[in-house]
mmCIF file of C-alpha atoms in Angstrom:
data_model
loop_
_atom_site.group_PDB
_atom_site.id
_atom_site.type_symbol
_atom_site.label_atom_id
_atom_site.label_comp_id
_atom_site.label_asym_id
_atom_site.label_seq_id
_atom_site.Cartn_x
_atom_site.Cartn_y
_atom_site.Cartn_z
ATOM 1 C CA UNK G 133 -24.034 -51.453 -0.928
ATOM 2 C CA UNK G 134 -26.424 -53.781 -2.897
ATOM 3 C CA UNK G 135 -25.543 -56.699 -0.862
ATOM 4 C CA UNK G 136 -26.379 -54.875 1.983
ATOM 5 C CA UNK G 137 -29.881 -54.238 1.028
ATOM 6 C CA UNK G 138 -30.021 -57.750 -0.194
ATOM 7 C CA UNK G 139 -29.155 -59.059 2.804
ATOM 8 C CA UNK G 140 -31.606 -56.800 4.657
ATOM 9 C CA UNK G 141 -34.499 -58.095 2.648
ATOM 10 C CA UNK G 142 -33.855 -61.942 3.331
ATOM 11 C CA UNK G 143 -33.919 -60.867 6.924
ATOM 12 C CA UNK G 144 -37.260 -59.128 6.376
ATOM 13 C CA UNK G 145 -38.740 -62.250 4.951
ATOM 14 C CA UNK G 146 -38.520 -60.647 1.571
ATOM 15 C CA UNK G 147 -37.711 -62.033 -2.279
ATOM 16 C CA UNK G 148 -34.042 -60.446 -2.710
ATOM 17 C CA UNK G 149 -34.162 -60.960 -6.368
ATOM 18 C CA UNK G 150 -37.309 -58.846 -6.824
ATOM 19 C CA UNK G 151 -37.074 -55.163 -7.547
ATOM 20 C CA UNK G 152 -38.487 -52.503 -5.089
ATOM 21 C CA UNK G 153 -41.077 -51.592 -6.625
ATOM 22 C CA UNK G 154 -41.801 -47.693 -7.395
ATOM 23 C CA UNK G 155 -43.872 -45.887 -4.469
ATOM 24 C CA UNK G 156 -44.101 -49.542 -2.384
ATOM 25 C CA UNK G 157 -46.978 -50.446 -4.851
ATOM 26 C CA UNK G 158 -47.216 -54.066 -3.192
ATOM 27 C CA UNK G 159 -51.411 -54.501 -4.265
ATOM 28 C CA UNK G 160 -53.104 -57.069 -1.841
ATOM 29 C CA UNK G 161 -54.262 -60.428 -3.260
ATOM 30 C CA UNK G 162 -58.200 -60.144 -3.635
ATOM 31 C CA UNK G 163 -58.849 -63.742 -2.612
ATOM 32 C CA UNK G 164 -57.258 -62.219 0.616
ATOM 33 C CA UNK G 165 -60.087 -59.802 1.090
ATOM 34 C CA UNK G 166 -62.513 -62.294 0.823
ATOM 35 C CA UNK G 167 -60.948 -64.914 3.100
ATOM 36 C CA UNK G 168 -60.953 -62.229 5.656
ATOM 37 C CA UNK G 169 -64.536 -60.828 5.072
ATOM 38 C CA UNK G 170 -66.180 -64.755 4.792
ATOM 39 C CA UNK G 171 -64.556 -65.132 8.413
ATOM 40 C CA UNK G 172 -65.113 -62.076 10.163
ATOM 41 C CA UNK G 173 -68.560 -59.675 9.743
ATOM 42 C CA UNK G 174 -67.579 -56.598 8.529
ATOM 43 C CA UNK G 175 -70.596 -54.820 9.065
ATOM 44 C CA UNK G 176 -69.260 -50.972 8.305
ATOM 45 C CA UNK G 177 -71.036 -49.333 5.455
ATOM 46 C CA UNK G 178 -69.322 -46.531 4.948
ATOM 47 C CA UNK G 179 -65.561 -47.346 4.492
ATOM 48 C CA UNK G 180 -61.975 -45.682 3.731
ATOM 49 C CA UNK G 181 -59.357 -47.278 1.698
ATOM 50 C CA UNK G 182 -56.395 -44.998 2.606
ATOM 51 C CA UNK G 183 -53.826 -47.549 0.044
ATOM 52 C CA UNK G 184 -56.670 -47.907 -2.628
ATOM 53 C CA UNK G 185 -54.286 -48.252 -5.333
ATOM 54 C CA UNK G 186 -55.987 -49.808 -8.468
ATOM 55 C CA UNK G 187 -58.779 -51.151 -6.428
ATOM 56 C CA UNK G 188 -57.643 -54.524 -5.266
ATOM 57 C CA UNK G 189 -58.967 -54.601 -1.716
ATOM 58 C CA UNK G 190 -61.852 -52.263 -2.722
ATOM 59 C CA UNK G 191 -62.922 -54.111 -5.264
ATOM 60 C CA UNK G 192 -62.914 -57.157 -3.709
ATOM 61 C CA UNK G 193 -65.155 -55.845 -0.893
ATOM 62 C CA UNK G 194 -67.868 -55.122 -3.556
ATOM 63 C CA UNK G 195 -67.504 -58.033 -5.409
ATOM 64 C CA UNK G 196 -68.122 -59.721 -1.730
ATOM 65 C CA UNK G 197 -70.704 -57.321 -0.190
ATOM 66 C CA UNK G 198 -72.819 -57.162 -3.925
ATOM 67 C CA UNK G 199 -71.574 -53.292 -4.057
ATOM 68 C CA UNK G 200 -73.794 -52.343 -0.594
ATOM 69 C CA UNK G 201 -71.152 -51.017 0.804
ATOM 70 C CA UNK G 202 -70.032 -47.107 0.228
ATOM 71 C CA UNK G 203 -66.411 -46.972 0.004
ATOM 72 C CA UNK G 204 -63.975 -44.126 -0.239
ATOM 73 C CA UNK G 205 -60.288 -44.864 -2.213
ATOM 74 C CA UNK G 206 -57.948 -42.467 -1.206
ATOM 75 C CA UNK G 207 -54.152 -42.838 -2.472
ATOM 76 C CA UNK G 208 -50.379 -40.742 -3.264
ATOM 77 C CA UNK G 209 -51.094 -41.712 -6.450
ATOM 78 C CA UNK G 210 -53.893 -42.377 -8.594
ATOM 79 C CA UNK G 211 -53.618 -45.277 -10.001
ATOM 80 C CA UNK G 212 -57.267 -45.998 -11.682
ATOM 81 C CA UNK G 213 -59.792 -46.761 -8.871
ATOM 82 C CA UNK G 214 -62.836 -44.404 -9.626
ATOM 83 C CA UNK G 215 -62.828 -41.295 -7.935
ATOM 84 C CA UNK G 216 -59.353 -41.574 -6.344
ATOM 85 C CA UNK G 217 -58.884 -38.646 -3.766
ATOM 86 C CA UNK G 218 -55.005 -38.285 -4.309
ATOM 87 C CA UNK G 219 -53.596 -37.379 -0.458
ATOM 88 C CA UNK G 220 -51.465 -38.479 1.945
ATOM 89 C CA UNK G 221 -53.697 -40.090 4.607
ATOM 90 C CA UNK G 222 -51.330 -39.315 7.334
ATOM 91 C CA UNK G 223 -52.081 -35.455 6.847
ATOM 92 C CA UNK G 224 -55.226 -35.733 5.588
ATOM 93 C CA UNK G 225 -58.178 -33.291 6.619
ATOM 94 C CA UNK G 226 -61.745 -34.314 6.996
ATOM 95 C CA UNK G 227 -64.655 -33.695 9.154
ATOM 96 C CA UNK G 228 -65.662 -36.967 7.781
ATOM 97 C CA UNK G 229 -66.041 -40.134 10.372
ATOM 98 C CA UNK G 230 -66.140 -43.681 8.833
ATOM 99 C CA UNK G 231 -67.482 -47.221 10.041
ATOM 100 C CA UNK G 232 -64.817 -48.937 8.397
ATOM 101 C CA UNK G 233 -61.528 -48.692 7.064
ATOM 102 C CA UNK G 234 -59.455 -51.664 5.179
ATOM 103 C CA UNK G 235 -56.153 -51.282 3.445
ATOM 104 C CA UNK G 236 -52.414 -53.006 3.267
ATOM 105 C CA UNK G 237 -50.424 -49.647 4.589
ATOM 106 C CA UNK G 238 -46.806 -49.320 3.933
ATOM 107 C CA UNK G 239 -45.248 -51.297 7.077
ATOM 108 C CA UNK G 240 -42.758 -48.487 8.133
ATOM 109 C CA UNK G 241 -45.868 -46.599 8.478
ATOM 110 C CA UNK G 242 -48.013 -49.087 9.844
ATOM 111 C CA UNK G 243 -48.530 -47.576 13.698
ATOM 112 C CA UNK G 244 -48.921 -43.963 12.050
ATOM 113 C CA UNK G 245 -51.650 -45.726 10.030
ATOM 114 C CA UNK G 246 -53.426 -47.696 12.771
ATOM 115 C CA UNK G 247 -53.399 -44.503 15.211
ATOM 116 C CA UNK G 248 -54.679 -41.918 12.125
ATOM 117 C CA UNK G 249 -57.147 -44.398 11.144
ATOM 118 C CA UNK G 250 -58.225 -44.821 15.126
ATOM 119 C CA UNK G 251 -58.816 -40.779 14.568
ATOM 120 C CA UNK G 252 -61.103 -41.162 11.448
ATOM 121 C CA UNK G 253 -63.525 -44.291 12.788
ATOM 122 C CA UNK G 254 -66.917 -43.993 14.677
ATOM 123 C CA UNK G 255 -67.433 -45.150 17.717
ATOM 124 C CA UNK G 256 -67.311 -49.244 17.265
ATOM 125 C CA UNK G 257 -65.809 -48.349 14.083
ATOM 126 C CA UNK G 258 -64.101 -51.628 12.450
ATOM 127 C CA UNK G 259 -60.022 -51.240 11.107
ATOM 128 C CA UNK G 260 -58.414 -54.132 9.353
ATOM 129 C CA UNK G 261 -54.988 -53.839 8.082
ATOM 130 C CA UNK G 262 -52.740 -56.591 6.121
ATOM 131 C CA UNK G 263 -49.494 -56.579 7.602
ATOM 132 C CA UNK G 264 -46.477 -59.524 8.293
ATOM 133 C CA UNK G 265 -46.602 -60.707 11.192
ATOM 134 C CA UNK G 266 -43.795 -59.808 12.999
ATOM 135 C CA UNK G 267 -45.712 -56.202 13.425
ATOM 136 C CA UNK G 268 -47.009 -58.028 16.623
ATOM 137 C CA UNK G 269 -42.841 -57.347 17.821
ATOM 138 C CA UNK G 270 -40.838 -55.039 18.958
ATOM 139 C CA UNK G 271 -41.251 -52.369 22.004
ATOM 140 C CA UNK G 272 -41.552 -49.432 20.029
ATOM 141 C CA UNK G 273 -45.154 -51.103 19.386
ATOM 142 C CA UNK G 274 -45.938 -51.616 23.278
ATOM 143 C CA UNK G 275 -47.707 -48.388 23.528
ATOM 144 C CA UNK G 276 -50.098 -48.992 20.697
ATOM 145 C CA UNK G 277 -51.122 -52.376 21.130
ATOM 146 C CA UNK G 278 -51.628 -50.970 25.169
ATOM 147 C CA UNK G 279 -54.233 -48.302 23.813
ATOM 148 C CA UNK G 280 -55.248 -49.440 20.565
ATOM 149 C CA UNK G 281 -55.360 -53.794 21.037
ATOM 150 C CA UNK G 282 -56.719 -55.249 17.977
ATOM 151 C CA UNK G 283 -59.775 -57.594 18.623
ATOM 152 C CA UNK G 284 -58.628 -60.187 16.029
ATOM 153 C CA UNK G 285 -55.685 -61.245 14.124
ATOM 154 C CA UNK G 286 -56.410 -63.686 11.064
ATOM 155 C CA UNK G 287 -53.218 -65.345 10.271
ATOM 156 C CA UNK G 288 -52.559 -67.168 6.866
ATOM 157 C CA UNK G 289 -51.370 -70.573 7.083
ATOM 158 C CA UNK G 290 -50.297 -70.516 3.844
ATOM 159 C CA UNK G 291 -47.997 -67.506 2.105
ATOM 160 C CA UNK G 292 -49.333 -64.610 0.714
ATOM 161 C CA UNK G 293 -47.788 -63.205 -1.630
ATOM 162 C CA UNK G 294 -48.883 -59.053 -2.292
ATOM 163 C CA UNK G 295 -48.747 -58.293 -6.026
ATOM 164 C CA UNK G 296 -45.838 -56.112 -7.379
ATOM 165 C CA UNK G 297 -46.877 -53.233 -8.982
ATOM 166 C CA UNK G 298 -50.642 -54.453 -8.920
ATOM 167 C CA UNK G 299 -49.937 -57.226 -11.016
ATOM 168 C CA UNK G 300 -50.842 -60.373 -10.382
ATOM 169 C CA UNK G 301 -48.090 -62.325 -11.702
ATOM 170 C CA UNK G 302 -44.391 -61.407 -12.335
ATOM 171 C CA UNK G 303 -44.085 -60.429 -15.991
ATOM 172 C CA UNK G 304 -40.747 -61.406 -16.521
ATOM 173 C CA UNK G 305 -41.532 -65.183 -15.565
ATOM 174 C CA UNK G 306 -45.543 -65.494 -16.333
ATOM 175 C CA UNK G 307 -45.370 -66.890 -12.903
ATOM 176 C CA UNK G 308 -47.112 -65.805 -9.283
ATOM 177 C CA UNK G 309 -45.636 -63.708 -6.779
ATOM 178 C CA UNK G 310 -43.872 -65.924 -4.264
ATOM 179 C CA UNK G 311 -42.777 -64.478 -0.719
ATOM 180 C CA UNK G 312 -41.350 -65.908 2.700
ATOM 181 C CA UNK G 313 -43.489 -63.477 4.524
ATOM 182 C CA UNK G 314 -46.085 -64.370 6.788
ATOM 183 C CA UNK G 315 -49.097 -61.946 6.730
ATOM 184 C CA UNK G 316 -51.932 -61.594 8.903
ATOM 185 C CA UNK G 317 -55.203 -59.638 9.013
ATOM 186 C CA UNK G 318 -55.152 -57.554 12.207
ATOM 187 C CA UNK G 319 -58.700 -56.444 12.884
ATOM 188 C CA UNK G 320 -59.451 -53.648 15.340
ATOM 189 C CA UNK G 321 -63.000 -53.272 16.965
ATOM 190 C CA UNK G 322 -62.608 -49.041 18.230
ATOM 191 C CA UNK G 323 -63.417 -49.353 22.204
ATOM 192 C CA UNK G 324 -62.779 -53.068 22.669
ATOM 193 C CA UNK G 325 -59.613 -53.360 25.107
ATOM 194 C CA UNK G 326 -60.024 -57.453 25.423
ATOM 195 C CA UNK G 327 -57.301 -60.062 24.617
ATOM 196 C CA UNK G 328 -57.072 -59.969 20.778
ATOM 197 C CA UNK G 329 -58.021 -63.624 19.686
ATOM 198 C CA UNK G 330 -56.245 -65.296 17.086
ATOM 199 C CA UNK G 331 -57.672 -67.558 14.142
ATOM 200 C CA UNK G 332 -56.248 -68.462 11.090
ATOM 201 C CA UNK G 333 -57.686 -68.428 7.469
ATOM 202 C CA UNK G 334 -56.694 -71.318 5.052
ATOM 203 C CA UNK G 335 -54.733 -70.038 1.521
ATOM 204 C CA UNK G 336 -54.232 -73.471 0.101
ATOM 205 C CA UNK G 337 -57.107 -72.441 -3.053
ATOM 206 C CA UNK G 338 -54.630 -70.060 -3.710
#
């Protein structure tokens, strides 16, 4: 059976040797946050992070935006970041609309995500969401990118590695998190329907 799952996550792009970590706690690089943001204007002042975790992406946007920006974590678990709203953001309830929203979703969930967080933006709301690549596949995904195309997608030339557990380097080795994933940035304007454009963002400071 363990070979099995092994073999799954080489085929997933994955690090077999590393551990699944409890609750997919896979905390986004900050330095990815701001690649994204110094590239693309996200202009939203009131924003969600539905995966705010300890803060990673959240803080990163204040550190970036000089804390201008209001921004809402919500998480299953709370795991630090100042007034946490513990909920799952698939069910959750609120009357609530928001300019922005920014997180790295679990990717088995990632469509629920991107069509709940469609639900929850303004009109010309912004949605950017951290995901591998290969979420651009498969026909199960037709539908959504039919309704819902995304108006950018900011690809990484270089690996990005998401930190296990929120850390930022493996504690058994002192060393970074290393991953044969490719991620992107997929960036969703609500109401556009054009051709999403691609760019890439540059990792090599990283």
């Amino acid at each position: 059976m363990e070979k099995k799952v092994l073999a799954g996550a080489k085929l997933a792009g994955g690090n077999p040797e590393n551990e699944r970590v409890e609750n997919d706690y896979y905390a986004t690089n900050p330095e990815a946050v701001k690649m994204l943001l110094s590239k693309y204007d996200f202009f939203a002042q009131t924003i969600l992070e539905p995966c705010v975790g300890g803060g990673h992406i959240a803080n990163a946007i204040n550190e970036f935006y000089k804390n201008k920006r209001e921004i809402t974590g919500l998480d299953l678990v709370d795991r630090g970041y100042p007034n946490t709203i513990v909920a799952d953001f698939l069910t959750y309830e609120t009357d609530k609309k928001y300019e922005g929203i920014i997180t790295n979703p679990p990717y088995s969930l990632a469509k629920e995500f991107v069509e709940k967080g469609m639900d929850l933006l303004t009109d010309n709301g912004q949605m950017a969401m951290f995901l591998k690549i290969q979420f651009l596949e498969g026909v199960k995904r037709k539908e959504l990118f039919e309704k819902y195309p995304p108006k950018y997608i900011y690809v990484f030339r270089n690996r990005m590695a998401t930190w296990n557990s929120g850390l930022e380097k493996d504690p058994k080795t002192g060393k970074k998190w290393a991953t044969t994933m490719c991620h992107a940035w997929f960036v969703w304007e609500k109401g556009s329907t054009s051709e999403p454009i691609v760019r890439w963002l540059e990792t090599d400071n990283i």
